[in-house]
Amino acid sequence: MPNLFVYGTLLFPELVSALTQKSYKSTSALLKNYRVTEIFDGENPRSYPALIPMLGAEAKGKLLFDVDEKAIGILDFYEGDEYEKININLSVDGANYQAITYAWIGTGDEELKGDWNPNEFESNHLSYYLKEVIPEVLEEYQILHRRRND
């Protein structure tokens, strides 16, 4: 089972657990040469986190251990077409790990606004995501999954 580096909205164990309906052993981690930046999409006025390559930067996040393929499928759906699943190497407390994560693909239409603020997200948006967004995503995922199996 793969390890998963999460950051941004998926940095919050509550969101990952709500999406996958499981809890995972995790540890804090830094991903070198990446930055978590805030993207503002002018077409759809919203800001959200994006992991982008940047030499010398570090992205704070968590390493989740042993994430099963069903959970990865749900996270693939949640992250959508704007993100690409990539393989990365992390060093955590002197131990090396391979993991997957979701990096921003970028369309060229977005505007970079600076570092994404997890504290602001937690205080202003986390409860909304848990009550509104996550159930909607899971319902859409289940409908799509049922259609594929019909």
Short mmCIF file of N, CA and C in Angstrom, two decimals:
data_model
loop_
_atom_site.label_atom_id
_atom_site.label_comp_id
_atom_site.label_asym_id
_atom_site.label_seq_id
_atom_site.Cartn_x
_atom_site.Cartn_y
_atom_site.Cartn_z
N MET A 1 0.85 -1.19 0.00
CA MET A 1 0.00 0.00 0.00
C MET A 1 0.89 1.24 0.00
N PRO A 2 0.49 2.24 -0.75
CA PRO A 2 1.34 3.43 -0.84
C PRO A 2 1.23 4.33 0.38
N ASN A 3 2.29 5.10 0.59
CA ASN A 3 2.25 6.21 1.54
C ASN A 3 1.78 7.43 0.77
N LEU A 4 1.21 8.39 1.47
CA LEU A 4 0.64 9.57 0.84
C LEU A 4 1.10 10.82 1.57
N PHE A 5 1.66 11.78 0.83
CA PHE A 5 1.99 13.08 1.41
C PHE A 5 0.81 14.00 1.17
N VAL A 6 0.25 14.53 2.25
CA VAL A 6 -0.89 15.43 2.13
C VAL A 6 -0.51 16.81 2.62
N TYR A 7 -1.12 17.82 2.03
CA TYR A 7 -0.86 19.22 2.33
C TYR A 7 -2.15 19.96 2.00
N GLY A 8 -2.18 21.23 2.24
CA GLY A 8 -3.35 22.01 1.86
C GLY A 8 -4.60 21.53 2.56
N THR A 9 -5.72 21.49 1.85
CA THR A 9 -6.97 21.07 2.50
C THR A 9 -6.86 19.63 2.99
N LEU A 10 -6.12 18.79 2.27
CA LEU A 10 -5.97 17.41 2.72
C LEU A 10 -4.95 17.28 3.84
N LEU A 11 -4.36 18.40 4.29
CA LEU A 11 -3.47 18.37 5.44
C LEU A 11 -4.24 17.99 6.70
N PHE A 12 -5.51 18.24 6.70
CA PHE A 12 -6.30 18.02 7.91
C PHE A 12 -6.77 16.57 7.98
N PRO A 13 -6.32 15.86 9.02
CA PRO A 13 -6.72 14.44 9.16
C PRO A 13 -8.23 14.26 9.13
N GLU A 14 -8.98 15.25 9.62
CA GLU A 14 -10.44 15.15 9.61
C GLU A 14 -10.98 15.01 8.19
N LEU A 15 -10.40 15.74 7.24
CA LEU A 15 -10.88 15.67 5.86
C LEU A 15 -10.52 14.34 5.21
N VAL A 16 -9.28 13.90 5.40
CA VAL A 16 -8.87 12.63 4.81
C VAL A 16 -9.70 11.50 5.41
N SER A 17 -9.89 11.52 6.73
CA SER A 17 -10.70 10.49 7.37
C SER A 17 -12.15 10.53 6.92
N ALA A 18 -12.70 11.74 6.75
CA ALA A 18 -14.09 11.85 6.28
C ALA A 18 -14.22 11.33 4.86
N LEU A 19 -13.24 11.63 4.00
CA LEU A 19 -13.30 11.16 2.61
C LEU A 19 -13.14 9.65 2.51
N THR A 20 -12.19 9.11 3.24
CA THR A 20 -11.86 7.68 3.09
C THR A 20 -12.55 6.80 4.12
N GLN A 21 -13.12 7.44 5.13
CA GLN A 21 -13.79 6.76 6.23
C GLN A 21 -12.84 5.80 6.95
N LYS A 22 -11.58 6.25 7.08
CA LYS A 22 -10.55 5.49 7.79
C LYS A 22 -9.62 6.48 8.48
N SER A 23 -8.89 5.97 9.46
CA SER A 23 -7.83 6.75 10.10
C SER A 23 -6.50 6.13 9.71
N TYR A 24 -5.49 6.97 9.61
CA TYR A 24 -4.18 6.51 9.18
C TYR A 24 -3.11 6.95 10.17
N LYS A 25 -2.11 6.10 10.34
CA LYS A 25 -0.93 6.51 11.09
C LYS A 25 -0.25 7.59 10.26
N SER A 26 0.19 8.66 10.92
CA SER A 26 0.79 9.76 10.17
C SER A 26 1.92 10.39 10.98
N THR A 27 2.72 11.18 10.29
CA THR A 27 3.76 11.98 10.92
C THR A 27 3.92 13.27 10.13
N SER A 28 4.36 14.31 10.79
CA SER A 28 4.62 15.57 10.09
C SER A 28 5.79 15.37 9.14
N ALA A 29 5.74 16.05 8.01
CA ALA A 29 6.78 15.87 6.99
C ALA A 29 7.01 17.17 6.24
N LEU A 30 8.20 17.30 5.69
CA LEU A 30 8.56 18.41 4.81
C LEU A 30 8.94 17.84 3.46
N LEU A 31 8.40 18.41 2.41
CA LEU A 31 8.75 18.03 1.05
C LEU A 31 9.64 19.13 0.49
N LYS A 32 10.87 18.76 0.20
CA LYS A 32 11.84 19.75 -0.30
C LYS A 32 11.59 20.07 -1.77
N ASN A 33 11.90 21.31 -2.12
CA ASN A 33 11.81 21.82 -3.49
C ASN A 33 10.38 21.90 -4.03
N TYR A 34 9.44 22.04 -3.10
CA TYR A 34 8.04 22.32 -3.45
C TYR A 34 7.53 23.38 -2.50
N ARG A 35 6.52 24.10 -2.93
CA ARG A 35 5.88 25.13 -2.13
C ARG A 35 4.37 24.95 -2.22
N VAL A 36 3.69 25.17 -1.11
CA VAL A 36 2.23 25.19 -1.13
C VAL A 36 1.82 26.65 -1.25
N THR A 37 1.24 26.97 -2.39
CA THR A 37 0.88 28.35 -2.66
C THR A 37 -0.63 28.46 -2.81
N GLU A 38 -1.13 29.66 -2.64
CA GLU A 38 -2.55 29.90 -2.84
C GLU A 38 -2.77 30.24 -4.30
N ILE A 39 -3.71 29.57 -4.91
CA ILE A 39 -4.07 29.82 -6.29
C ILE A 39 -5.43 30.53 -6.28
N PHE A 40 -5.54 31.59 -7.04
CA PHE A 40 -6.84 32.25 -7.20
C PHE A 40 -7.26 32.07 -8.64
N ASP A 41 -8.40 31.48 -8.83
CA ASP A 41 -8.94 31.24 -10.16
C ASP A 41 -9.95 32.35 -10.44
N GLY A 42 -9.59 33.26 -11.33
CA GLY A 42 -10.44 34.42 -11.60
C GLY A 42 -11.76 34.06 -12.25
N GLU A 43 -11.80 32.95 -12.99
CA GLU A 43 -13.05 32.55 -13.64
C GLU A 43 -14.06 32.08 -12.60
N ASN A 44 -13.59 31.31 -11.64
CA ASN A 44 -14.42 30.87 -10.51
C ASN A 44 -13.78 31.47 -9.27
N PRO A 45 -14.31 32.58 -8.75
CA PRO A 45 -13.61 33.26 -7.67
C PRO A 45 -13.49 32.39 -6.42
N ARG A 46 -12.38 31.72 -6.30
CA ARG A 46 -12.10 30.86 -5.16
C ARG A 46 -10.59 30.79 -4.99
N SER A 47 -10.14 30.57 -3.80
CA SER A 47 -8.72 30.34 -3.60
C SER A 47 -8.55 28.96 -2.99
N TYR A 48 -7.49 28.30 -3.38
CA TYR A 48 -7.25 26.96 -2.89
C TYR A 48 -5.77 26.66 -2.99
N PRO A 49 -5.33 25.63 -2.29
CA PRO A 49 -3.90 25.34 -2.22
C PRO A 49 -3.42 24.57 -3.44
N ALA A 50 -2.16 24.81 -3.80
CA ALA A 50 -1.55 24.09 -4.90
C ALA A 50 -0.09 23.82 -4.56
N LEU A 51 0.35 22.61 -4.78
CA LEU A 51 1.73 22.23 -4.58
C LEU A 51 2.46 22.44 -5.90
N ILE A 52 3.45 23.32 -5.88
CA ILE A 52 4.19 23.62 -7.11
C ILE A 52 5.69 23.45 -6.86
N PRO A 53 6.45 23.02 -7.87
CA PRO A 53 7.90 22.89 -7.71
C PRO A 53 8.54 24.27 -7.54
N MET A 54 9.47 24.36 -6.60
CA MET A 54 10.22 25.59 -6.41
C MET A 54 11.52 25.24 -5.69
N LEU A 55 12.64 25.42 -6.37
CA LEU A 55 13.93 25.09 -5.78
C LEU A 55 14.15 25.84 -4.47
N GLY A 56 14.62 25.11 -3.47
CA GLY A 56 14.93 25.71 -2.18
C GLY A 56 13.75 25.87 -1.24
N ALA A 57 12.55 25.63 -1.71
CA ALA A 57 11.36 25.77 -0.86
C ALA A 57 11.09 24.46 -0.11
N GLU A 58 10.23 24.53 0.88
CA GLU A 58 9.78 23.34 1.61
C GLU A 58 8.27 23.43 1.81
N ALA A 59 7.59 22.34 1.55
CA ALA A 59 6.15 22.27 1.76
C ALA A 59 5.88 21.46 3.03
N LYS A 60 5.19 22.06 3.97
CA LYS A 60 4.83 21.36 5.20
C LYS A 60 3.59 20.53 4.95
N GLY A 61 3.58 19.35 5.52
CA GLY A 61 2.42 18.48 5.38
C GLY A 61 2.51 17.30 6.31
N LYS A 62 1.82 16.25 5.96
CA LYS A 62 1.83 15.02 6.74
C LYS A 62 2.05 13.85 5.80
N LEU A 63 2.74 12.85 6.30
CA LEU A 63 2.91 11.60 5.58
C LEU A 63 1.96 10.60 6.20
N LEU A 64 1.02 10.11 5.40
CA LEU A 64 0.07 9.09 5.85
C LEU A 64 0.59 7.74 5.36
N PHE A 65 0.58 6.77 6.24
CA PHE A 65 1.14 5.45 5.92
C PHE A 65 0.06 4.48 5.49
N ASP A 66 0.41 3.63 4.53
CA ASP A 66 -0.43 2.49 4.13
C ASP A 66 -1.85 2.89 3.74
N VAL A 67 -1.96 3.74 2.74
CA VAL A 67 -3.26 4.18 2.23
C VAL A 67 -3.68 3.19 1.14
N ASP A 68 -4.84 2.59 1.30
CA ASP A 68 -5.25 1.56 0.33
C ASP A 68 -5.72 2.17 -0.99
N GLU A 69 -5.81 1.34 -2.01
CA GLU A 69 -6.13 1.80 -3.37
C GLU A 69 -7.54 2.39 -3.46
N LYS A 70 -8.48 1.87 -2.68
CA LYS A 70 -9.84 2.42 -2.70
C LYS A 70 -9.82 3.88 -2.21
N ALA A 71 -9.06 4.12 -1.15
CA ALA A 71 -8.93 5.48 -0.62
C ALA A 71 -8.24 6.38 -1.64
N ILE A 72 -7.22 5.87 -2.32
CA ILE A 72 -6.53 6.66 -3.34
C ILE A 72 -7.50 7.04 -4.46
N GLY A 73 -8.38 6.11 -4.84
CA GLY A 73 -9.39 6.41 -5.86
C GLY A 73 -10.30 7.55 -5.44
N ILE A 74 -10.69 7.57 -4.18
CA ILE A 74 -11.54 8.65 -3.67
C ILE A 74 -10.78 9.97 -3.67
N LEU A 75 -9.51 9.93 -3.26
CA LEU A 75 -8.70 11.14 -3.24
C LEU A 75 -8.42 11.64 -4.66
N ASP A 76 -8.22 10.71 -5.61
CA ASP A 76 -8.07 11.10 -7.02
C ASP A 76 -9.29 11.90 -7.47
N PHE A 77 -10.46 11.41 -7.13
CA PHE A 77 -11.71 12.07 -7.51
C PHE A 77 -11.82 13.44 -6.84
N TYR A 78 -11.49 13.51 -5.55
CA TYR A 78 -11.57 14.75 -4.78
C TYR A 78 -10.64 15.81 -5.36
N GLU A 79 -9.43 15.42 -5.70
CA GLU A 79 -8.45 16.39 -6.21
C GLU A 79 -8.77 16.83 -7.63
N GLY A 80 -9.41 16.01 -8.41
CA GLY A 80 -9.88 16.43 -9.73
C GLY A 80 -8.78 16.57 -10.76
N ASP A 81 -9.16 17.14 -11.90
CA ASP A 81 -8.27 17.24 -13.05
C ASP A 81 -7.21 18.32 -12.92
N GLU A 82 -7.32 19.17 -11.90
CA GLU A 82 -6.36 20.25 -11.74
C GLU A 82 -5.06 19.77 -11.10
N TYR A 83 -5.07 18.55 -10.60
CA TYR A 83 -3.93 18.00 -9.89
C TYR A 83 -3.46 16.72 -10.56
N GLU A 84 -2.15 16.48 -10.47
CA GLU A 84 -1.55 15.28 -11.02
C GLU A 84 -0.94 14.48 -9.87
N LYS A 85 -1.22 13.20 -9.84
CA LYS A 85 -0.64 12.33 -8.82
C LYS A 85 0.81 12.04 -9.22
N ILE A 86 1.75 12.34 -8.33
CA ILE A 86 3.17 12.13 -8.62
C ILE A 86 3.83 11.31 -7.52
N ASN A 87 4.94 10.67 -7.86
CA ASN A 87 5.76 9.94 -6.90
C ASN A 87 6.83 10.87 -6.36
N ILE A 88 7.04 10.82 -5.05
CA ILE A 88 8.04 11.67 -4.42
C ILE A 88 8.85 10.86 -3.42
N ASN A 89 9.98 11.41 -3.01
CA ASN A 89 10.79 10.85 -1.93
C ASN A 89 10.83 11.86 -0.81
N LEU A 90 10.62 11.37 0.42
CA LEU A 90 10.63 12.23 1.60
C LEU A 90 11.63 11.69 2.61
N SER A 91 12.21 12.58 3.38
CA SER A 91 13.02 12.19 4.51
C SER A 91 12.31 12.69 5.76
N VAL A 92 11.98 11.78 6.66
CA VAL A 92 11.30 12.13 7.89
C VAL A 92 12.11 11.57 9.05
N ASP A 93 12.62 12.46 9.88
CA ASP A 93 13.44 12.06 11.03
C ASP A 93 14.56 11.10 10.62
N GLY A 94 15.21 11.39 9.51
CA GLY A 94 16.34 10.60 9.05
C GLY A 94 15.99 9.34 8.28
N ALA A 95 14.72 9.00 8.21
CA ALA A 95 14.28 7.82 7.44
C ALA A 95 13.73 8.28 6.09
N ASN A 96 14.03 7.52 5.05
CA ASN A 96 13.55 7.86 3.71
C ASN A 96 12.28 7.09 3.38
N TYR A 97 11.34 7.77 2.75
CA TYR A 97 10.07 7.16 2.37
C TYR A 97 9.74 7.52 0.93
N GLN A 98 9.11 6.60 0.25
CA GLN A 98 8.51 6.90 -1.03
C GLN A 98 7.03 7.14 -0.77
N ALA A 99 6.47 8.07 -1.51
CA ALA A 99 5.06 8.40 -1.32
C ALA A 99 4.51 8.94 -2.63
N ILE A 100 3.21 9.10 -2.63
CA ILE A 100 2.55 9.81 -3.73
C ILE A 100 1.97 11.09 -3.16
N THR A 101 1.75 12.05 -4.02
CA THR A 101 1.08 13.28 -3.62
C THR A 101 0.40 13.86 -4.85
N TYR A 102 -0.32 14.93 -4.66
CA TYR A 102 -1.04 15.58 -5.74
C TYR A 102 -0.43 16.96 -5.97
N ALA A 103 0.15 17.17 -7.15
CA ALA A 103 0.77 18.44 -7.50
C ALA A 103 -0.12 19.18 -8.49
N TRP A 104 -0.05 20.49 -8.43
CA TRP A 104 -0.84 21.36 -9.31
C TRP A 104 -0.34 21.23 -10.74
N ILE A 105 -1.24 21.03 -11.68
CA ILE A 105 -0.88 20.97 -13.08
C ILE A 105 -0.75 22.37 -13.65
N GLY A 106 -1.69 23.22 -13.32
CA GLY A 106 -1.64 24.61 -13.78
C GLY A 106 -2.10 24.74 -15.22
N THR A 107 -2.92 25.74 -15.45
CA THR A 107 -3.43 25.97 -16.80
C THR A 107 -2.91 27.26 -17.39
N GLY A 108 -2.24 28.06 -16.55
CA GLY A 108 -1.77 29.35 -17.01
C GLY A 108 -2.76 30.47 -16.75
N ASP A 109 -4.00 30.13 -16.38
CA ASP A 109 -5.03 31.13 -16.11
C ASP A 109 -5.04 31.57 -14.65
N GLU A 110 -4.37 30.80 -13.80
CA GLU A 110 -4.44 31.06 -12.37
C GLU A 110 -3.46 32.15 -11.96
N GLU A 111 -3.71 32.69 -10.82
CA GLU A 111 -2.87 33.74 -10.27
C GLU A 111 -2.31 33.24 -8.94
N LEU A 112 -1.00 33.27 -8.77
CA LEU A 112 -0.36 32.85 -7.52
C LEU A 112 -0.45 34.00 -6.53
N LYS A 113 -0.90 33.71 -5.31
CA LYS A 113 -1.13 34.78 -4.34
C LYS A 113 -0.21 34.71 -3.12
N GLY A 114 0.70 33.76 -3.05
CA GLY A 114 1.54 33.63 -1.85
C GLY A 114 1.25 32.32 -1.15
N ASP A 115 1.83 32.16 0.02
CA ASP A 115 1.68 30.90 0.75
C ASP A 115 0.23 30.68 1.17
N TRP A 116 -0.21 29.44 0.99
CA TRP A 116 -1.55 29.05 1.42
C TRP A 116 -1.54 28.95 2.93
N ASN A 117 -2.59 29.45 3.57
CA ASN A 117 -2.63 29.54 5.03
C ASN A 117 -3.54 28.48 5.64
N PRO A 118 -2.95 27.38 6.20
CA PRO A 118 -3.78 26.34 6.79
C PRO A 118 -4.57 26.79 8.01
N ASN A 119 -4.02 27.74 8.79
CA ASN A 119 -4.75 28.22 9.97
C ASN A 119 -6.01 28.97 9.57
N GLU A 120 -5.91 29.76 8.51
CA GLU A 120 -7.08 30.48 8.01
C GLU A 120 -8.12 29.49 7.48
N PHE A 121 -7.68 28.47 6.76
CA PHE A 121 -8.60 27.46 6.27
C PHE A 121 -9.29 26.76 7.43
N GLU A 122 -8.52 26.38 8.43
CA GLU A 122 -9.09 25.65 9.57
C GLU A 122 -10.13 26.49 10.29
N SER A 123 -9.83 27.76 10.54
CA SER A 123 -10.78 28.58 11.29
C SER A 123 -11.98 29.02 10.46
N ASN A 124 -11.79 29.21 9.15
CA ASN A 124 -12.88 29.76 8.32
C ASN A 124 -13.63 28.73 7.48
N HIS A 125 -13.00 27.59 7.16
CA HIS A 125 -13.61 26.71 6.17
C HIS A 125 -13.71 25.23 6.54
N LEU A 126 -12.96 24.77 7.54
CA LEU A 126 -12.91 23.34 7.82
C LEU A 126 -14.29 22.77 8.14
N SER A 127 -15.05 23.42 9.01
CA SER A 127 -16.36 22.88 9.36
C SER A 127 -17.29 22.84 8.15
N TYR A 128 -17.20 23.85 7.28
CA TYR A 128 -18.00 23.85 6.05
C TYR A 128 -17.62 22.66 5.17
N TYR A 129 -16.33 22.42 5.00
CA TYR A 129 -15.89 21.27 4.20
C TYR A 129 -16.41 19.97 4.78
N LEU A 130 -16.33 19.82 6.10
CA LEU A 130 -16.77 18.58 6.73
C LEU A 130 -18.28 18.38 6.61
N LYS A 131 -19.05 19.46 6.74
CA LYS A 131 -20.51 19.35 6.70
C LYS A 131 -21.10 19.37 5.30
N GLU A 132 -20.49 20.14 4.39
CA GLU A 132 -21.09 20.36 3.07
C GLU A 132 -20.31 19.71 1.93
N VAL A 133 -19.04 20.01 1.83
CA VAL A 133 -18.25 19.60 0.66
C VAL A 133 -18.00 18.10 0.65
N ILE A 134 -17.53 17.55 1.75
CA ILE A 134 -17.15 16.13 1.78
C ILE A 134 -18.35 15.22 1.49
N PRO A 135 -19.52 15.40 2.13
CA PRO A 135 -20.66 14.55 1.77
C PRO A 135 -21.04 14.65 0.29
N GLU A 136 -20.95 15.86 -0.27
CA GLU A 136 -21.27 16.05 -1.68
C GLU A 136 -20.27 15.32 -2.58
N VAL A 137 -18.99 15.40 -2.25
CA VAL A 137 -17.95 14.71 -3.02
C VAL A 137 -18.17 13.20 -2.95
N LEU A 138 -18.44 12.69 -1.76
CA LEU A 138 -18.64 11.24 -1.60
C LEU A 138 -19.87 10.76 -2.35
N GLU A 139 -20.94 11.56 -2.34
CA GLU A 139 -22.14 11.20 -3.08
C GLU A 139 -21.85 11.15 -4.58
N GLU A 140 -21.16 12.16 -5.09
CA GLU A 140 -20.79 12.18 -6.51
C GLU A 140 -19.89 10.99 -6.86
N TYR A 141 -18.95 10.69 -5.99
CA TYR A 141 -18.03 9.57 -6.22
C TYR A 141 -18.81 8.25 -6.26
N GLN A 142 -19.73 8.07 -5.33
CA GLN A 142 -20.51 6.82 -5.28
C GLN A 142 -21.40 6.68 -6.52
N ILE A 143 -21.99 7.78 -6.97
CA ILE A 143 -22.82 7.74 -8.18
C ILE A 143 -21.96 7.35 -9.38
N LEU A 144 -20.80 7.97 -9.52
CA LEU A 144 -19.88 7.65 -10.62
C LEU A 144 -19.42 6.20 -10.54
N HIS A 145 -19.09 5.76 -9.34
CA HIS A 145 -18.61 4.39 -9.14
C HIS A 145 -19.71 3.37 -9.52
N ARG A 146 -20.96 3.68 -9.13
CA ARG A 146 -22.07 2.78 -9.47
C ARG A 146 -22.28 2.73 -10.99
N ARG A 147 -22.18 3.88 -11.65
CA ARG A 147 -22.35 3.92 -13.12
C ARG A 147 -21.29 3.08 -13.81
N ARG A 148 -20.07 3.13 -13.33
CA ARG A 148 -18.98 2.35 -13.93
C ARG A 148 -19.21 0.85 -13.77
N ASN A 149 -19.88 0.47 -12.70
CA ASN A 149 -20.12 -0.96 -12.43
C ASN A 149 -21.39 -1.49 -13.08
N ASP A 150 -22.21 -0.59 -13.65
CA ASP A 150 -23.46 -1.03 -14.30
C ASP A 150 -23.19 -1.52 -15.71
#
